[in-house]
């Protein structure tokens, strides 16, 4: 394969970002077809992609178009399974935005289909594995200089969320990033996870519980404390601090100039994920394209996506049980061992 001719399924917020990215900044790939259940949405996507882009409202038709040899899935999480399975069936490489699926049951179907086909075709969009800051933290931890990691403290804060954002989405849509990136960062696996609910922010006007505190223990005994807080009202604030035996590795928000003005010292905080991780998405999609052209996958595999969904299921269970819940994966199949 010399070039990826991509059908992108789901022309919403990140779908349109990825269309623009692939057409203008990614080598070896172009969007040849776009699909959205709403024709208007697909048309908007096609406008960004440029003249000649085919428009579909049925993902099966888009994926099975003979001019298409690769697929990007940017529908909401609960609708990833259909197009991902269709791409596997067609034998075409597929990049699925995170999460691979909203439930472990859906993730299992994808993993089983990929194994049955005997070819690695699925990459999951956990872009933090491509973020310069997270990569530097991993290098520092892997150097061994600071000793073994013992505690991780994270915040995943957002200015606000849409009205249809639910309590479970704090796990399946938001904490899912930490669920994937932290075990990768410290070379470990989740063992048990717990979600506890502090008092809810009075700005929340529906049934959403926000903030939430997630306490997650790895098999190696590392404890992570994660604050998910999606109505913080002051910006997109992602922090990660790893406490090791001989030192602390801290990844704060990327720095902006510090301003001294009117008796105050201040530093800007990024508005949203688009800007905070913009470089990571570029690196991630280019890496997917480079791998797919060689018949390979990079980044997070379908198995990683499935394990993240198993962990998310356990955390969602703990949202109601209030107690720690076990993360049971049954072990990595040989097909996915690196
Ligand atoms: N990696 C990241 O940081 C990041 C950032 C934002 C979103 N995401 C992920 O990307 C996905 C999309 O998020 P979004 O914010 O762009 O959502 P969105 O709601 O803005 O867009 C989704 C689009 O998919 C379309 N759609 C739904 N079902 C479809 C189907 N069966 N076939 C074709 N089109 C369909 C909708 O009409 C909509 O236009 C989610 O999984 C989300 O978690 C990831
Ligand atoms: O879909 C978005 C995206 O994945 C962001 O990176 C995350 O911070 C948000 O919580 C989520 O809603």
PDB file of C-alpha atoms in Angstrom, residues 59-233:
ATOM      1  CA  UNK A  59     -20.735   3.455   7.452  1.00  0.00           C
ATOM      2  CA  UNK A  60     -20.840  -0.010   5.851  1.00  0.00           C
ATOM      3  CA  UNK A  61     -21.068   1.543   2.382  1.00  0.00           C
ATOM      4  CA  UNK A  62     -18.232   3.977   3.129  1.00  0.00           C
ATOM      5  CA  UNK A  63     -15.942   1.279   4.538  1.00  0.00           C
ATOM      6  CA  UNK A  64     -16.619  -1.145   1.665  1.00  0.00           C
ATOM      7  CA  UNK A  65     -16.082   1.488  -1.054  1.00  0.00           C
ATOM      8  CA  UNK A  66     -13.334  -0.035  -3.279  1.00  0.00           C
ATOM      9  CA  UNK A  67     -11.496   3.334  -3.334  1.00  0.00           C
ATOM     10  CA  UNK A  68     -11.156   3.164   0.469  1.00  0.00           C
ATOM     11  CA  UNK A  69      -8.271   1.186   1.995  1.00  0.00           C
ATOM     12  CA  UNK A  70      -8.271   2.514   5.591  1.00  0.00           C
ATOM     13  CA  UNK A  71     -10.780   3.797   8.152  1.00  0.00           C
ATOM     14  CA  UNK A  72     -10.868   6.430  10.911  1.00  0.00           C
ATOM     15  CA  UNK A  73     -13.726   6.127  13.421  1.00  0.00           C
ATOM     16  CA  UNK A  74     -14.750   9.306  15.245  1.00  0.00           C
ATOM     17  CA  UNK A  75     -18.329   8.524  16.236  1.00  0.00           C
ATOM     18  CA  UNK A  76     -19.202   8.726  19.962  1.00  0.00           C
ATOM     19  CA  UNK A  77     -17.734   5.821  21.986  1.00  0.00           C
ATOM     20  CA  UNK A  78     -20.925   3.737  22.137  1.00  0.00           C
ATOM     21  CA  UNK A  79     -20.969   3.666  18.319  1.00  0.00           C
ATOM     22  CA  UNK A  80     -17.355   2.605  17.690  1.00  0.00           C
ATOM     23  CA  UNK A  81     -17.993  -1.135  17.595  1.00  0.00           C
ATOM     24  CA  UNK A  82     -20.039  -1.229  14.345  1.00  0.00           C
ATOM     25  CA  UNK A  83     -17.585   0.562  12.064  1.00  0.00           C
ATOM     26  CA  UNK A  84     -14.516  -1.021  13.733  1.00  0.00           C
ATOM     27  CA  UNK A  85     -15.945  -4.518  13.161  1.00  0.00           C
ATOM     28  CA  UNK A  86     -16.864  -3.588   9.569  1.00  0.00           C
ATOM     29  CA  UNK A  87     -13.281  -2.434   8.920  1.00  0.00           C
ATOM     30  CA  UNK A  88     -11.870  -5.671  10.387  1.00  0.00           C
ATOM     31  CA  UNK A  89     -14.254  -7.687   8.198  1.00  0.00           C
ATOM     32  CA  UNK A  90     -13.092  -5.722   5.135  1.00  0.00           C
ATOM     33  CA  UNK A  91      -9.430  -6.326   6.144  1.00  0.00           C
ATOM     34  CA  UNK A  92      -8.751  -2.543   6.273  1.00  0.00           C
ATOM     35  CA  UNK A  93      -6.604  -0.828   8.949  1.00  0.00           C
ATOM     36  CA  UNK A  94      -8.727   1.188  11.354  1.00  0.00           C
ATOM     37  CA  UNK A  95      -7.909   4.016  13.755  1.00  0.00           C
ATOM     38  CA  UNK A  96     -10.645   4.237  16.396  1.00  0.00           C
ATOM     39  CA  UNK A  97     -10.817   7.310  18.590  1.00  0.00           C
ATOM     40  CA  UNK A  98     -10.856   6.505  22.320  1.00  0.00           C
ATOM     41  CA  UNK A  99     -12.479   4.654  23.959  1.00  0.00           C
ATOM     42  CA  UNK A 100     -12.313   1.492  21.819  1.00  0.00           C
ATOM     43  CA  UNK A 101     -15.773   0.773  23.245  1.00  0.00           C
ATOM     44  CA  UNK A 102     -17.914   2.009  26.105  1.00  0.00           C
ATOM     45  CA  UNK A 103     -18.204  -1.474  27.647  1.00  0.00           C
ATOM     46  CA  UNK A 104     -15.855  -4.439  28.010  1.00  0.00           C
ATOM     47  CA  UNK A 105     -18.446  -6.643  26.260  1.00  0.00           C
ATOM     48  CA  UNK A 106     -18.174  -4.512  23.085  1.00  0.00           C
ATOM     49  CA  UNK A 107     -14.371  -4.383  23.371  1.00  0.00           C
ATOM     50  CA  UNK A 108     -14.239  -8.189  23.654  1.00  0.00           C
ATOM     51  CA  UNK A 109     -16.147  -8.593  20.374  1.00  0.00           C
ATOM     52  CA  UNK A 110     -13.609  -6.377  18.612  1.00  0.00           C
ATOM     53  CA  UNK A 111     -10.607  -8.227  20.056  1.00  0.00           C
ATOM     54  CA  UNK A 112     -12.126 -11.591  19.129  1.00  0.00           C
ATOM     55  CA  UNK A 113     -12.875 -10.436  15.571  1.00  0.00           C
ATOM     56  CA  UNK A 114      -9.337  -9.107  15.125  1.00  0.00           C
ATOM     57  CA  UNK A 115      -7.775 -12.322  16.435  1.00  0.00           C
ATOM     58  CA  UNK A 116     -10.079 -14.435  14.228  1.00  0.00           C
ATOM     59  CA  UNK A 117      -8.931 -12.416  11.187  1.00  0.00           C
ATOM     60  CA  UNK A 118      -5.299 -13.083  12.203  1.00  0.00           C
ATOM     61  CA  UNK A 119      -4.124  -9.531  11.319  1.00  0.00           C
ATOM     62  CA  UNK A 120      -3.383  -6.521  13.534  1.00  0.00           C
ATOM     63  CA  UNK A 121      -5.670  -3.853  12.088  1.00  0.00           C
ATOM     64  CA  UNK A 122      -6.916  -1.777  15.036  1.00  0.00           C
ATOM     65  CA  UNK A 123      -5.204   1.201  16.718  1.00  0.00           C
ATOM     66  CA  UNK A 124      -6.958   3.134  19.487  1.00  0.00           C
ATOM     67  CA  UNK A 125      -6.669   6.928  19.806  1.00  0.00           C
ATOM     68  CA  UNK A 126      -5.060   7.218  23.218  1.00  0.00           C
ATOM     69  CA  UNK A 127      -2.966  10.205  22.159  1.00  0.00           C
ATOM     70  CA  UNK A 128      -1.307  10.798  25.531  1.00  0.00           C
ATOM     71  CA  UNK A 129       1.114   7.965  24.680  1.00  0.00           C
ATOM     72  CA  UNK A 130       2.330  10.341  21.930  1.00  0.00           C
ATOM     73  CA  UNK A 131       2.445  13.485  24.066  1.00  0.00           C
ATOM     74  CA  UNK A 132       5.945  14.925  24.466  1.00  0.00           C
ATOM     75  CA  UNK A 133       5.458  15.543  28.200  1.00  0.00           C
ATOM     76  CA  UNK A 134       4.157  12.051  28.999  1.00  0.00           C
ATOM     77  CA  UNK A 135       6.940  10.521  26.887  1.00  0.00           C
ATOM     78  CA  UNK A 136       9.545  12.493  28.818  1.00  0.00           C
ATOM     79  CA  UNK A 137       8.021  11.368  32.127  1.00  0.00           C
ATOM     80  CA  UNK A 138       8.199   7.761  30.914  1.00  0.00           C
ATOM     81  CA  UNK A 139      11.849   8.154  29.887  1.00  0.00           C
ATOM     82  CA  UNK A 140      12.708   9.604  33.301  1.00  0.00           C
ATOM     83  CA  UNK A 141      10.937   6.776  35.144  1.00  0.00           C
ATOM     84  CA  UNK A 142      12.444   4.118  32.852  1.00  0.00           C
ATOM     85  CA  UNK A 143      15.943   5.560  33.492  1.00  0.00           C
ATOM     86  CA  UNK A 144      15.657   4.117  37.021  1.00  0.00           C
ATOM     87  CA  UNK A 145      17.402   7.200  38.445  1.00  0.00           C
ATOM     88  CA  UNK A 146      14.474   8.038  40.736  1.00  0.00           C
ATOM     89  CA  UNK A 147      13.767   4.511  41.938  1.00  0.00           C
ATOM     90  CA  UNK A 148      10.464   2.681  41.676  1.00  0.00           C
ATOM     91  CA  UNK A 149       7.198   4.647  41.359  1.00  0.00           C
ATOM     92  CA  UNK A 150       4.980   4.330  44.461  1.00  0.00           C
ATOM     93  CA  UNK A 151       2.220   6.941  44.169  1.00  0.00           C
ATOM     94  CA  UNK A 152       0.666   8.841  41.254  1.00  0.00           C
ATOM     95  CA  UNK A 153      -1.443  11.978  41.691  1.00  0.00           C
ATOM     96  CA  UNK A 154      -3.454  13.194  38.710  1.00  0.00           C
ATOM     97  CA  UNK A 155      -6.036  15.813  37.895  1.00  0.00           C
ATOM     98  CA  UNK A 156      -8.262  15.694  34.816  1.00  0.00           C
ATOM     99  CA  UNK A 157     -10.157  18.975  34.954  1.00  0.00           C
ATOM    100  CA  UNK A 158     -12.265  20.610  32.278  1.00  0.00           C
ATOM    101  CA  UNK A 159     -13.935  23.983  32.118  1.00  0.00           C
ATOM    102  CA  UNK A 160     -17.402  22.452  31.598  1.00  0.00           C
ATOM    103  CA  UNK A 161     -19.228  19.675  29.748  1.00  0.00           C
ATOM    104  CA  UNK A 162     -22.334  19.250  27.569  1.00  0.00           C
ATOM    105  CA  UNK A 163     -25.707  18.651  29.263  1.00  0.00           C
ATOM    106  CA  UNK A 164     -25.777  15.008  28.130  1.00  0.00           C
ATOM    107  CA  UNK A 165     -22.485  14.166  29.916  1.00  0.00           C
ATOM    108  CA  UNK A 166     -23.250  11.496  32.531  1.00  0.00           C
ATOM    109  CA  UNK A 167     -21.709  10.212  35.763  1.00  0.00           C
ATOM    110  CA  UNK A 168     -20.480   7.062  33.936  1.00  0.00           C
ATOM    111  CA  UNK A 169     -18.823   9.234  31.250  1.00  0.00           C
ATOM    112  CA  UNK A 170     -16.485  10.638  33.888  1.00  0.00           C
ATOM    113  CA  UNK A 171     -14.959   7.159  33.612  1.00  0.00           C
ATOM    114  CA  UNK A 172     -15.688   5.937  30.058  1.00  0.00           C
ATOM    115  CA  UNK A 173     -15.002   9.254  28.294  1.00  0.00           C
ATOM    116  CA  UNK A 174     -12.658  11.170  30.598  1.00  0.00           C
ATOM    117  CA  UNK A 175     -10.703   9.022  33.112  1.00  0.00           C
ATOM    118  CA  UNK A 176     -10.233   6.490  30.284  1.00  0.00           C
ATOM    119  CA  UNK A 177      -7.134   8.520  29.277  1.00  0.00           C
ATOM    120  CA  UNK A 178      -5.468   7.967  32.681  1.00  0.00           C
ATOM    121  CA  UNK A 179      -6.706   4.346  32.693  1.00  0.00           C
ATOM    122  CA  UNK A 180      -4.691   3.757  29.491  1.00  0.00           C
ATOM    123  CA  UNK A 181      -1.677   6.003  29.912  1.00  0.00           C
ATOM    124  CA  UNK A 182      -0.680   5.373  33.542  1.00  0.00           C
ATOM    125  CA  UNK A 183       0.052   1.601  33.342  1.00  0.00           C
ATOM    126  CA  UNK A 184       2.041   2.346  30.144  1.00  0.00           C
ATOM    127  CA  UNK A 185       3.922   5.095  32.014  1.00  0.00           C
ATOM    128  CA  UNK A 186       4.957   2.913  34.955  1.00  0.00           C
ATOM    129  CA  UNK A 187       5.080  -0.504  33.217  1.00  0.00           C
ATOM    130  CA  UNK A 188       2.384  -2.074  35.365  1.00  0.00           C
ATOM    131  CA  UNK A 189      -1.250  -3.255  35.192  1.00  0.00           C
ATOM    132  CA  UNK A 190      -4.362  -2.268  37.143  1.00  0.00           C
ATOM    133  CA  UNK A 191      -5.393  -4.599  39.947  1.00  0.00           C
ATOM    134  CA  UNK A 192      -8.343  -2.895  41.668  1.00  0.00           C
ATOM    135  CA  UNK A 193     -10.108   0.415  41.314  1.00  0.00           C
ATOM    136  CA  UNK A 194     -12.498   2.462  43.412  1.00  0.00           C
ATOM    137  CA  UNK A 195     -14.561   5.562  42.808  1.00  0.00           C
ATOM    138  CA  UNK A 196     -15.686   7.798  45.650  1.00  0.00           C
ATOM    139  CA  UNK A 197     -17.916  10.827  45.371  1.00  0.00           C
ATOM    140  CA  UNK A 198     -17.278  14.063  47.219  1.00  0.00           C
ATOM    141  CA  UNK A 199     -19.939  16.743  47.437  1.00  0.00           C
ATOM    142  CA  UNK A 200     -21.144  17.709  43.922  1.00  0.00           C
ATOM    143  CA  UNK A 201     -20.335  21.127  42.478  1.00  0.00           C
ATOM    144  CA  UNK A 202     -23.397  23.373  42.895  1.00  0.00           C
ATOM    145  CA  UNK A 203     -22.997  24.475  39.240  1.00  0.00           C
ATOM    146  CA  UNK A 204     -24.227  21.002  38.172  1.00  0.00           C
ATOM    147  CA  UNK A 205     -27.950  21.219  37.410  1.00  0.00           C
ATOM    148  CA  UNK A 206     -28.674  17.564  36.489  1.00  0.00           C
ATOM    149  CA  UNK A 207     -27.953  14.117  37.989  1.00  0.00           C
ATOM    150  CA  UNK A 208     -24.216  14.257  37.184  1.00  0.00           C
ATOM    151  CA  UNK A 209     -21.860  13.550  40.084  1.00  0.00           C
ATOM    152  CA  UNK A 210     -18.879  15.861  39.693  1.00  0.00           C
ATOM    153  CA  UNK A 211     -16.125  15.863  40.871  1.00  0.00           C
ATOM    154  CA  UNK A 212     -15.212  12.209  41.388  1.00  0.00           C
ATOM    155  CA  UNK A 213     -12.137  10.721  43.040  1.00  0.00           C
ATOM    156  CA  UNK A 214     -10.738   7.513  41.559  1.00  0.00           C
ATOM    157  CA  UNK A 215      -8.308   5.465  43.606  1.00  0.00           C
ATOM    158  CA  UNK A 216      -6.600   2.870  41.506  1.00  0.00           C
ATOM    159  CA  UNK A 217      -4.050   0.273  42.572  1.00  0.00           C
ATOM    160  CA  UNK A 218      -1.668  -1.569  40.227  1.00  0.00           C
ATOM    161  CA  UNK A 219      -0.601  -5.202  40.546  1.00  0.00           C
ATOM    162  CA  UNK A 220       2.840  -3.879  41.586  1.00  0.00           C
ATOM    163  CA  UNK A 221       1.288  -1.884  44.459  1.00  0.00           C
ATOM    164  CA  UNK A 222       1.376   1.658  43.008  1.00  0.00           C
ATOM    165  CA  UNK A 223      -1.592   3.782  44.085  1.00  0.00           C
ATOM    166  CA  UNK A 224      -3.014   6.436  41.779  1.00  0.00           C
ATOM    167  CA  UNK A 225      -5.324   9.171  43.039  1.00  0.00           C
ATOM    168  CA  UNK A 226      -7.217  10.820  40.202  1.00  0.00           C
ATOM    169  CA  UNK A 227      -9.486  13.844  40.486  1.00  0.00           C
ATOM    170  CA  UNK A 228     -11.962  14.037  37.607  1.00  0.00           C
ATOM    171  CA  UNK A 229     -13.511  17.475  37.781  1.00  0.00           C
ATOM    172  CA  UNK A 230     -15.281  18.519  34.606  1.00  0.00           C
ATOM    173  CA  UNK A 231     -17.019  21.691  35.784  1.00  0.00           C
ATOM    174  CA  UNK A 232     -13.999  23.437  37.249  1.00  0.00           C
ATOM    175  CA  UNK A 233     -14.795  26.604  35.305  1.00  0.00           C
TER     176      UNK A 233
END
